[in-house]
JSON list of C-alpha atoms in Angstrom, two decimals:
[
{"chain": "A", "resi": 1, "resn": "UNK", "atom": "CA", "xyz": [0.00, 0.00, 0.00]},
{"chain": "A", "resi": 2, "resn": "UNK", "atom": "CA", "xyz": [2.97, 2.54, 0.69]},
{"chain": "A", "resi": 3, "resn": "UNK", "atom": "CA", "xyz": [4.09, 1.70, -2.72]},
{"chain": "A", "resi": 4, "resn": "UNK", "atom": "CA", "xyz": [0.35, 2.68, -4.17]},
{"chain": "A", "resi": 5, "resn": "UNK", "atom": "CA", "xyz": [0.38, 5.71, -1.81]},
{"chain": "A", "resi": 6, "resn": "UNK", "atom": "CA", "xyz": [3.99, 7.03, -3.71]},
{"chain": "A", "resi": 7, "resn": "UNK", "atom": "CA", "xyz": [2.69, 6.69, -6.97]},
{"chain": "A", "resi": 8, "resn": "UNK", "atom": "CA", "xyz": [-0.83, 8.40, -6.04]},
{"chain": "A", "resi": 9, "resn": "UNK", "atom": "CA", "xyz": [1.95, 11.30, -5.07]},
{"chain": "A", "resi": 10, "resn": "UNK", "atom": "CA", "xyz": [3.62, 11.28, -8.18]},
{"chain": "A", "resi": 11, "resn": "UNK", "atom": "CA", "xyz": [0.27, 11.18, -10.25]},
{"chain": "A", "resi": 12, "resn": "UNK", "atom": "CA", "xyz": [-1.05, 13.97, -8.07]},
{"chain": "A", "resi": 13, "resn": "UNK", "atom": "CA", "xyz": [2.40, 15.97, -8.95]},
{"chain": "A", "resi": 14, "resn": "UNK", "atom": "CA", "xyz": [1.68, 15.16, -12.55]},
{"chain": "A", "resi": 15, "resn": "UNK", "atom": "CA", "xyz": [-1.68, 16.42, -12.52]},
{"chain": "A", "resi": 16, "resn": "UNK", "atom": "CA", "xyz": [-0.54, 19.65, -10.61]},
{"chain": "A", "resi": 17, "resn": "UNK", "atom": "CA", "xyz": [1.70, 20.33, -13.17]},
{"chain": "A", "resi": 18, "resn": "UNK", "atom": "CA", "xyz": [-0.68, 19.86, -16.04]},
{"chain": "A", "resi": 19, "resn": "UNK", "atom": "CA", "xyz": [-2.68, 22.52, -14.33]},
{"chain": "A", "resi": 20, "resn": "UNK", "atom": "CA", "xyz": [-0.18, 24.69, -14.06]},
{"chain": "A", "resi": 21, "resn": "UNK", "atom": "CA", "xyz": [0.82, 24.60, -18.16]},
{"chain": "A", "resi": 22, "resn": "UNK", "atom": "CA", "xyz": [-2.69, 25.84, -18.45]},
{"chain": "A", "resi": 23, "resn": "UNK", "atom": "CA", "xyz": [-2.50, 28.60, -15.66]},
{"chain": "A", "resi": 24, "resn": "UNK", "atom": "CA", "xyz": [0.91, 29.72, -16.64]},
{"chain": "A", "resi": 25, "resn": "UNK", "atom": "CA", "xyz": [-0.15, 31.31, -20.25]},
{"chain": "A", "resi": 26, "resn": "UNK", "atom": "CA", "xyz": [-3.67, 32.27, -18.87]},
{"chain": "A", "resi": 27, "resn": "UNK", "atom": "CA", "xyz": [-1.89, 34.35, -16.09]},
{"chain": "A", "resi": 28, "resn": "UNK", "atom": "CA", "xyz": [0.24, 36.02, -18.91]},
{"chain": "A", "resi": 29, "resn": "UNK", "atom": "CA", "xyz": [-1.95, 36.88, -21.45]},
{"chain": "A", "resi": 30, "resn": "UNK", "atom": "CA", "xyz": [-4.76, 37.94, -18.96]},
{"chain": "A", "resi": 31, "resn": "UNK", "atom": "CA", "xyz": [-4.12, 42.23, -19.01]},
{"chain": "A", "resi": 32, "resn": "UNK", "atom": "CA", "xyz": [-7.96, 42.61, -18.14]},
{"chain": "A", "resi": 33, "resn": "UNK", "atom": "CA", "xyz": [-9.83, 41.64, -15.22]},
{"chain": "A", "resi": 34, "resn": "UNK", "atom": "CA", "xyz": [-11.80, 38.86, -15.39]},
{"chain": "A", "resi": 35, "resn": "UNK", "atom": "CA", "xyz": [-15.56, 39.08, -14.95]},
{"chain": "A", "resi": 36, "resn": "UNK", "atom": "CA", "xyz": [-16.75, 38.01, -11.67]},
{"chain": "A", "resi": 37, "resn": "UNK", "atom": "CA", "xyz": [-18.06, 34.62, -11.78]},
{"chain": "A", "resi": 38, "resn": "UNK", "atom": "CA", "xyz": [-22.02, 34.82, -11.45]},
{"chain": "A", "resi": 39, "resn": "UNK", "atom": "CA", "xyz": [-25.10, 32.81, -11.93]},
{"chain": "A", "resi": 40, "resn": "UNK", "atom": "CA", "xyz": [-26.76, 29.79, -9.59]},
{"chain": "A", "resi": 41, "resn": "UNK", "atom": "CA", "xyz": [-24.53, 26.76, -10.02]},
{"chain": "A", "resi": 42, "resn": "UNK", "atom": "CA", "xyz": [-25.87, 23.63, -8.16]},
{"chain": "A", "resi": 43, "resn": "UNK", "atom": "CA", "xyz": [-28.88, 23.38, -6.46]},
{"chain": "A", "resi": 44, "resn": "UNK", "atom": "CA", "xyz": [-28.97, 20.09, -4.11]},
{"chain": "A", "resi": 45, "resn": "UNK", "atom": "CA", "xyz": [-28.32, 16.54, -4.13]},
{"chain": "A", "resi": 46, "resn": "UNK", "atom": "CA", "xyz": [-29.72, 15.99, -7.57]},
{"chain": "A", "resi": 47, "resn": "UNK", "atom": "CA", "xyz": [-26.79, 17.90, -8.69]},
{"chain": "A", "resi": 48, "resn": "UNK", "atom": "CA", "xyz": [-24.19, 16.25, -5.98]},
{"chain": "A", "resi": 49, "resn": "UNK", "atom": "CA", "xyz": [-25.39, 12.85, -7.25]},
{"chain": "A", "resi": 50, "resn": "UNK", "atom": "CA", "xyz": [-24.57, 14.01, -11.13]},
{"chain": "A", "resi": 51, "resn": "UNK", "atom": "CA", "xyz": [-21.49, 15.37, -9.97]},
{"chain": "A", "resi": 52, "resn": "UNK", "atom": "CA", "xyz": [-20.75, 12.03, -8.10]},
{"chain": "A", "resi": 53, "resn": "UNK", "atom": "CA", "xyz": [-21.48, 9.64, -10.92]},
{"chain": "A", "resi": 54, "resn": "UNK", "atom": "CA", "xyz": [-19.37, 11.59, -13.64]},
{"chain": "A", "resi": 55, "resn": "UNK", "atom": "CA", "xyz": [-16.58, 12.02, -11.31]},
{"chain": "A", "resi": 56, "resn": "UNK", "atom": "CA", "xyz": [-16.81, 7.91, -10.78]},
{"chain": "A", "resi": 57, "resn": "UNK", "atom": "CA", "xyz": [-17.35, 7.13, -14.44]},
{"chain": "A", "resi": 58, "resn": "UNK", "atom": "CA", "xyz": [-13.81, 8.53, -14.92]},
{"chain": "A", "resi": 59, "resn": "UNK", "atom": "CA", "xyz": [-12.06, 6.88, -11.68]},
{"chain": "A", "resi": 60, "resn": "UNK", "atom": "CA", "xyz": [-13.80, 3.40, -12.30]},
{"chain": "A", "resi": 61, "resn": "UNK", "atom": "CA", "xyz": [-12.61, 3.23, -15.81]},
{"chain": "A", "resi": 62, "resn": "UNK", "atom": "CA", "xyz": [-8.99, 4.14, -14.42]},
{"chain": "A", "resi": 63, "resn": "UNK", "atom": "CA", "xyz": [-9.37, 1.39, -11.97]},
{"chain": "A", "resi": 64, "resn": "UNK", "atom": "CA", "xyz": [-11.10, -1.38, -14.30]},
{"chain": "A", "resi": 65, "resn": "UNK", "atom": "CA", "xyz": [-7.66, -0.72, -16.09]},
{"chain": "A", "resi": 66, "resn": "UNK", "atom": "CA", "xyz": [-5.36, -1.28, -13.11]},
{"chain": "A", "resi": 67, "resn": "UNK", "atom": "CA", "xyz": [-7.69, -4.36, -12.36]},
{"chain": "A", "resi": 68, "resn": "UNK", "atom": "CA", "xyz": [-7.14, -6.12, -15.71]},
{"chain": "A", "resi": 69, "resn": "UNK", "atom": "CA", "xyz": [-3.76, -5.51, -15.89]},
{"chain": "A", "resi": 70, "resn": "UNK", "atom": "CA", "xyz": [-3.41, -6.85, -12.33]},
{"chain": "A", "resi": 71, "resn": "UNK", "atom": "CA", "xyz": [-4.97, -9.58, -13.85]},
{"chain": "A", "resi": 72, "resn": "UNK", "atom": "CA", "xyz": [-2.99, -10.46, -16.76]},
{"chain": "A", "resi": 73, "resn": "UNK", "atom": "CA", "xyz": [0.37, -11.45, -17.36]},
{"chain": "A", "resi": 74, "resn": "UNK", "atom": "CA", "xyz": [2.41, -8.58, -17.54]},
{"chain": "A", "resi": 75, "resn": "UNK", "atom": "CA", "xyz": [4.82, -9.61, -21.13]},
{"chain": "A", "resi": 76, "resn": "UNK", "atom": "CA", "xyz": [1.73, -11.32, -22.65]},
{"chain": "A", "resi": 77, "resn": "UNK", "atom": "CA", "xyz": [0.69, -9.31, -25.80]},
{"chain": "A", "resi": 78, "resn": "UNK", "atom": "CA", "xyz": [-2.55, -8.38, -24.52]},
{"chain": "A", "resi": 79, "resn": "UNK", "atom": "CA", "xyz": [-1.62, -6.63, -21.50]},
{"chain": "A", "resi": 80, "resn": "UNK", "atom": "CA", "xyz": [0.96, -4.51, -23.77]},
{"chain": "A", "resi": 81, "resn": "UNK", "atom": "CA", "xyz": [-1.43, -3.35, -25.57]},
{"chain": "A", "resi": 82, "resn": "UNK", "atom": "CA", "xyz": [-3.82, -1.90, -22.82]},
{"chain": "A", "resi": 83, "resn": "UNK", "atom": "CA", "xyz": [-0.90, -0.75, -21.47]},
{"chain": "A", "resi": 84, "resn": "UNK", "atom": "CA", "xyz": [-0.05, 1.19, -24.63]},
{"chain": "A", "resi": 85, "resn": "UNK", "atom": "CA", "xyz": [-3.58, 1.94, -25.26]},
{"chain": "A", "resi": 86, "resn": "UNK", "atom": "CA", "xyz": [-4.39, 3.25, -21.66]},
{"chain": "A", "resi": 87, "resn": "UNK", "atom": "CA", "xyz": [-1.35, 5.13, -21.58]},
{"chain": "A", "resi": 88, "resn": "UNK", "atom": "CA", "xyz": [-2.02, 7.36, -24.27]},
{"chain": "A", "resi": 89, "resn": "UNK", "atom": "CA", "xyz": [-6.04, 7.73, -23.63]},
{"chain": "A", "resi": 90, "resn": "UNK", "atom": "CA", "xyz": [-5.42, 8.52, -19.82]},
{"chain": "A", "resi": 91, "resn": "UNK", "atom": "CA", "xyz": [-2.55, 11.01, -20.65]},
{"chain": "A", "resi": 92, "resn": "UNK", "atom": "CA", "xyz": [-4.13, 13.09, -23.74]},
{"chain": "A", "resi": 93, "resn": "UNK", "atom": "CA", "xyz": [-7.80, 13.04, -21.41]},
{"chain": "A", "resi": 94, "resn": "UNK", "atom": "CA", "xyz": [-6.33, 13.76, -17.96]},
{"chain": "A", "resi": 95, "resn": "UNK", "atom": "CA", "xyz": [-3.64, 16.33, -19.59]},
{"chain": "A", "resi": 96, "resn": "UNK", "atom": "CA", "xyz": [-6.85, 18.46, -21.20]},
{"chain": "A", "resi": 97, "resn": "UNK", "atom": "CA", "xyz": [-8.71, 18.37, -18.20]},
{"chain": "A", "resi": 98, "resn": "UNK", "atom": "CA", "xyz": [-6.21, 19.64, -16.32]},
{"chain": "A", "resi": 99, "resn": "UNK", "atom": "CA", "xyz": [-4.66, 22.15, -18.92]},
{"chain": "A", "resi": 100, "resn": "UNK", "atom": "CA", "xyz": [-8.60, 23.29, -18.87]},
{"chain": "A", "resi": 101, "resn": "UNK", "atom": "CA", "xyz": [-8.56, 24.03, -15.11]},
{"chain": "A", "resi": 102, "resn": "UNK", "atom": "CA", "xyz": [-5.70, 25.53, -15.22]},
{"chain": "A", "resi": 103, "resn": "UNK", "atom": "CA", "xyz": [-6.97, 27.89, -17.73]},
{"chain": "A", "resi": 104, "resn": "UNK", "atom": "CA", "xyz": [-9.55, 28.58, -15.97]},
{"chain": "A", "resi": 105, "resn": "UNK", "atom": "CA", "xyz": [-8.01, 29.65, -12.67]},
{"chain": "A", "resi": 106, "resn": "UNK", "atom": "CA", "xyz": [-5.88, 31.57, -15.01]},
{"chain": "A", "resi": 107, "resn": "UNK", "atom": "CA", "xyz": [-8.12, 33.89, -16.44]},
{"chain": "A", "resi": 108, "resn": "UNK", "atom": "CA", "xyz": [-10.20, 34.10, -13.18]},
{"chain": "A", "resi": 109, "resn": "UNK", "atom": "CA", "xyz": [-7.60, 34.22, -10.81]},
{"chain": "A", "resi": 110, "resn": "UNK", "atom": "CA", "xyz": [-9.08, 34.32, -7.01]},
{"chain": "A", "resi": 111, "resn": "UNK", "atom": "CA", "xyz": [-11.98, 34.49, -8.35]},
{"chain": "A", "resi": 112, "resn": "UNK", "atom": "CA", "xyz": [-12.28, 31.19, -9.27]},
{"chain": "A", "resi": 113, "resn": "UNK", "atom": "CA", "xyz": [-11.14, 29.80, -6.20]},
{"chain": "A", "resi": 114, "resn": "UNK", "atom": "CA", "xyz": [-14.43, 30.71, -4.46]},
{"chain": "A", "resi": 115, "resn": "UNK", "atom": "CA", "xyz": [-16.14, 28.06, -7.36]},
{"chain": "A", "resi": 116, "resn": "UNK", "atom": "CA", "xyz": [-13.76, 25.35, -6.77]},
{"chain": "A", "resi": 117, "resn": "UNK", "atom": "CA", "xyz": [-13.21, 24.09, -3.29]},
{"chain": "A", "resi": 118, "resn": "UNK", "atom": "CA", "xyz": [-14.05, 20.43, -4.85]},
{"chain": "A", "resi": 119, "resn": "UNK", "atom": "CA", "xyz": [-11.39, 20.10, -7.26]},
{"chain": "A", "resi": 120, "resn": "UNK", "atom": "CA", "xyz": [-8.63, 19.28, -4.26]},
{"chain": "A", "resi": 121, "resn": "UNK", "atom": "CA", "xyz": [-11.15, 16.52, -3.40]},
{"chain": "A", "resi": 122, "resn": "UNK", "atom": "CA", "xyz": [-11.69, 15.20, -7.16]},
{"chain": "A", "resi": 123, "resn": "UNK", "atom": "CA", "xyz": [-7.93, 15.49, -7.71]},
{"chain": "A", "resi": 124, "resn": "UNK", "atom": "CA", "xyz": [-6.97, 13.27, -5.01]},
{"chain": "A", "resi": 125, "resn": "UNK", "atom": "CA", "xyz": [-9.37, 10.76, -5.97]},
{"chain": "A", "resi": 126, "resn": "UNK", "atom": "CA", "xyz": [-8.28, 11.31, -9.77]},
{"chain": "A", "resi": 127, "resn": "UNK", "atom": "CA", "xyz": [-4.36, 10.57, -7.99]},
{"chain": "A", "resi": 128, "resn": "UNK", "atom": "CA", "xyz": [-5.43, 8.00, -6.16]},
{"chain": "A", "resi": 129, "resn": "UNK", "atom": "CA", "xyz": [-7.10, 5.58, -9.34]},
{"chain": "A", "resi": 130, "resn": "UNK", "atom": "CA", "xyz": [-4.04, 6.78, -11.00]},
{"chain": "A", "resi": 131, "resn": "UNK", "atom": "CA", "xyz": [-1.78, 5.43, -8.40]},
{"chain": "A", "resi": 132, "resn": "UNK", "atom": "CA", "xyz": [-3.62, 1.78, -8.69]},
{"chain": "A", "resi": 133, "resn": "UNK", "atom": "CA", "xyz": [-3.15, 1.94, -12.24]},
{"chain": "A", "resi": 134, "resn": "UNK", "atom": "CA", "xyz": [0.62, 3.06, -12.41]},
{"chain": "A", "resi": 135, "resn": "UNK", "atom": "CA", "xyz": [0.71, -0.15, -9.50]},
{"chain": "A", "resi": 136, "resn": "UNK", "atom": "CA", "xyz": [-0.34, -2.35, -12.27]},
{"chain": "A", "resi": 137, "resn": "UNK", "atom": "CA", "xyz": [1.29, -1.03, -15.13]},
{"chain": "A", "resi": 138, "resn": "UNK", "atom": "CA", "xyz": [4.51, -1.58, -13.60]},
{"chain": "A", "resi": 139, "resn": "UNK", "atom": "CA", "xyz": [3.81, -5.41, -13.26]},
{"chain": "A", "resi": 140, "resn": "UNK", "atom": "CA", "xyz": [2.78, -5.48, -10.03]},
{"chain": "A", "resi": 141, "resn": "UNK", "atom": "CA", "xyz": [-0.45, -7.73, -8.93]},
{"chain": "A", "resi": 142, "resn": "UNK", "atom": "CA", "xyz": [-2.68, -5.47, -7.06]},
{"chain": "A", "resi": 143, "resn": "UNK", "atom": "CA", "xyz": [-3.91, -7.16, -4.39]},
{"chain": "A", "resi": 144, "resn": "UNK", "atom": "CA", "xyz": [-7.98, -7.04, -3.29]},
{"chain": "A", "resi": 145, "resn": "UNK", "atom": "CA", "xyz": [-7.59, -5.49, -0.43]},
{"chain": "A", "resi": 146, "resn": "UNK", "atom": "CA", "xyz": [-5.44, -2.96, -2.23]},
{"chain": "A", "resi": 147, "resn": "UNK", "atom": "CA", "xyz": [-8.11, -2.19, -4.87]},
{"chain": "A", "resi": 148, "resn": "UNK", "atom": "CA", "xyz": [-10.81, -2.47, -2.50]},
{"chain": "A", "resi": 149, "resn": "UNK", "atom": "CA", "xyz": [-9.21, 0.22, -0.25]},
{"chain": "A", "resi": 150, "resn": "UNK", "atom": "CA", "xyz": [-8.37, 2.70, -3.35]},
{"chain": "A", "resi": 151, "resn": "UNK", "atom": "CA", "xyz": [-11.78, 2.54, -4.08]},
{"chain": "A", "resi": 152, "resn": "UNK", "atom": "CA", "xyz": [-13.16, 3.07, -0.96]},
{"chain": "A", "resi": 153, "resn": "UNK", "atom": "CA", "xyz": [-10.48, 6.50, -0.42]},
{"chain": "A", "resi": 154, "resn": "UNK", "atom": "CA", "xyz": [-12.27, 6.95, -4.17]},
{"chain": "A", "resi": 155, "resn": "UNK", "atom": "CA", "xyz": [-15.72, 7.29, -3.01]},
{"chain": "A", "resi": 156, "resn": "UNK", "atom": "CA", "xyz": [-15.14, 8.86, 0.46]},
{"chain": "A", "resi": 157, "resn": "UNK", "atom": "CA", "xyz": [-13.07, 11.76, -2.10]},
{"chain": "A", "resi": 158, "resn": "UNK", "atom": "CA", "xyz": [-15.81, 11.54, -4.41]},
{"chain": "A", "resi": 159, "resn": "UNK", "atom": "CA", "xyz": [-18.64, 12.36, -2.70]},
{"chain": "A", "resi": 160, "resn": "UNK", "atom": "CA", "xyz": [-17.38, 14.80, -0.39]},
{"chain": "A", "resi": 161, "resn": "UNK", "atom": "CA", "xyz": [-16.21, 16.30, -3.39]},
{"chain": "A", "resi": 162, "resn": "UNK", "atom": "CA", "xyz": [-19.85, 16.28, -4.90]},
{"chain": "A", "resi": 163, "resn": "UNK", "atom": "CA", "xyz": [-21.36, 17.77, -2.03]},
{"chain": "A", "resi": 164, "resn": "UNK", "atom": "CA", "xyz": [-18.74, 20.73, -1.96]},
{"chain": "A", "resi": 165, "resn": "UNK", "atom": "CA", "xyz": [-19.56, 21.52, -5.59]},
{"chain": "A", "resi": 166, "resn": "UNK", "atom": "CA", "xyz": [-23.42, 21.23, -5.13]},
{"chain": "A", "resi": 167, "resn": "UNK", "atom": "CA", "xyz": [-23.65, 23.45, -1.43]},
{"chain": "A", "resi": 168, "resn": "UNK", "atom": "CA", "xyz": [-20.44, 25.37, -0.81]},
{"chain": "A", "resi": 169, "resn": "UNK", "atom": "CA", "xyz": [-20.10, 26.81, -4.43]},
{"chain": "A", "resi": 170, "resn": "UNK", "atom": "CA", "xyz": [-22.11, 30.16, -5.33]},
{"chain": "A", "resi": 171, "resn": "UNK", "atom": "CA", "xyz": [-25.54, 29.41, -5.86]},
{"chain": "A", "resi": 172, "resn": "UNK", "atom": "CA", "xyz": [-25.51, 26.08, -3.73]},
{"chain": "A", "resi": 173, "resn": "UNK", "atom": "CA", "xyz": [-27.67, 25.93, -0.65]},
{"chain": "A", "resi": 174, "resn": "UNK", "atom": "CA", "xyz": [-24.34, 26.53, 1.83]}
]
């Protein structure tokens, strides 16, 4: 588990860093203030529950990844090739979702911030699935109680991050 735990790290690093590349040149080319977020945003657990189950669509296929890897023999041709596959998908999706919130906090600074007291919440459990996967990439069996746990920290992240978005975000019911 202390090995998943250092990869979560470095996948958390890597997703920092993709945030910044898209905050950097926002921050640069922003001369102008940026308007001041407005508008209602979520309105109850209707909206924490749609939050939840997107967020989870993307961790659960990260982890259905790590668990057939786990599962397969790591030189036999099959597991190369979701390894290949996986690699890029998970890189070119997780890199523009990133690059987009760093963007964002770019051109609305603090603002933002204010609008966003989720995303530490989604990120780590983002980090975390990424951690199980970069476990099982590198040949390593995951064990059950190893994926069982990640997805456990997974949901506990998840939905605490759903309910930030839907009542401590402008327009919630905070």
């Amino acid at each position: 588990m202390t090995v998943l735990i250092g990869r979560a790290r470095l996948a958390a690093a890597l997703l920092a860093v993709a945030t910044l590349a898209g905050l950097l040149p926002a921050l640069v080319l922003n001369h102008h203030q940026a308007p001041v977020l407005a508008g209602s945003h979520a309105s109850g657990l209707t909206d924490a529950a749609g939050y939840f189950t997107t967020n989870a669509s993307t961790a659960a296929v990260i982890l259905i990844v790590a668990a057939a890897l786990s599962a397969m023999r790591p030189s036999s041709r099959w597991a190369l090739m979701l390894r290949a596959i996986a690699d890029v998908a998970l890189a070119i999706a997780l890199a523009v979702a990133f690059v987009q919130i760093g963007v964002y906090l770019g051109s609305y600074q603090l603002q933002a911030l204010r609008w966003l007291p989720h995303l530490p919440f989604e990120a780590g459990a983002v980090a975390m699935a990424l951690g199980a996967y970069l476990e099982a990439r590198s040949a390593r069996r995951l064990t059950g109680g190893m994926l069982a746990g990640t997805v456990i920290v997974v949901v506990v992240l998840l939905t605490t991050a759903a309910l930030l978005e839907a009542f401590a975000t402008p327009g919630g019911r905070a």
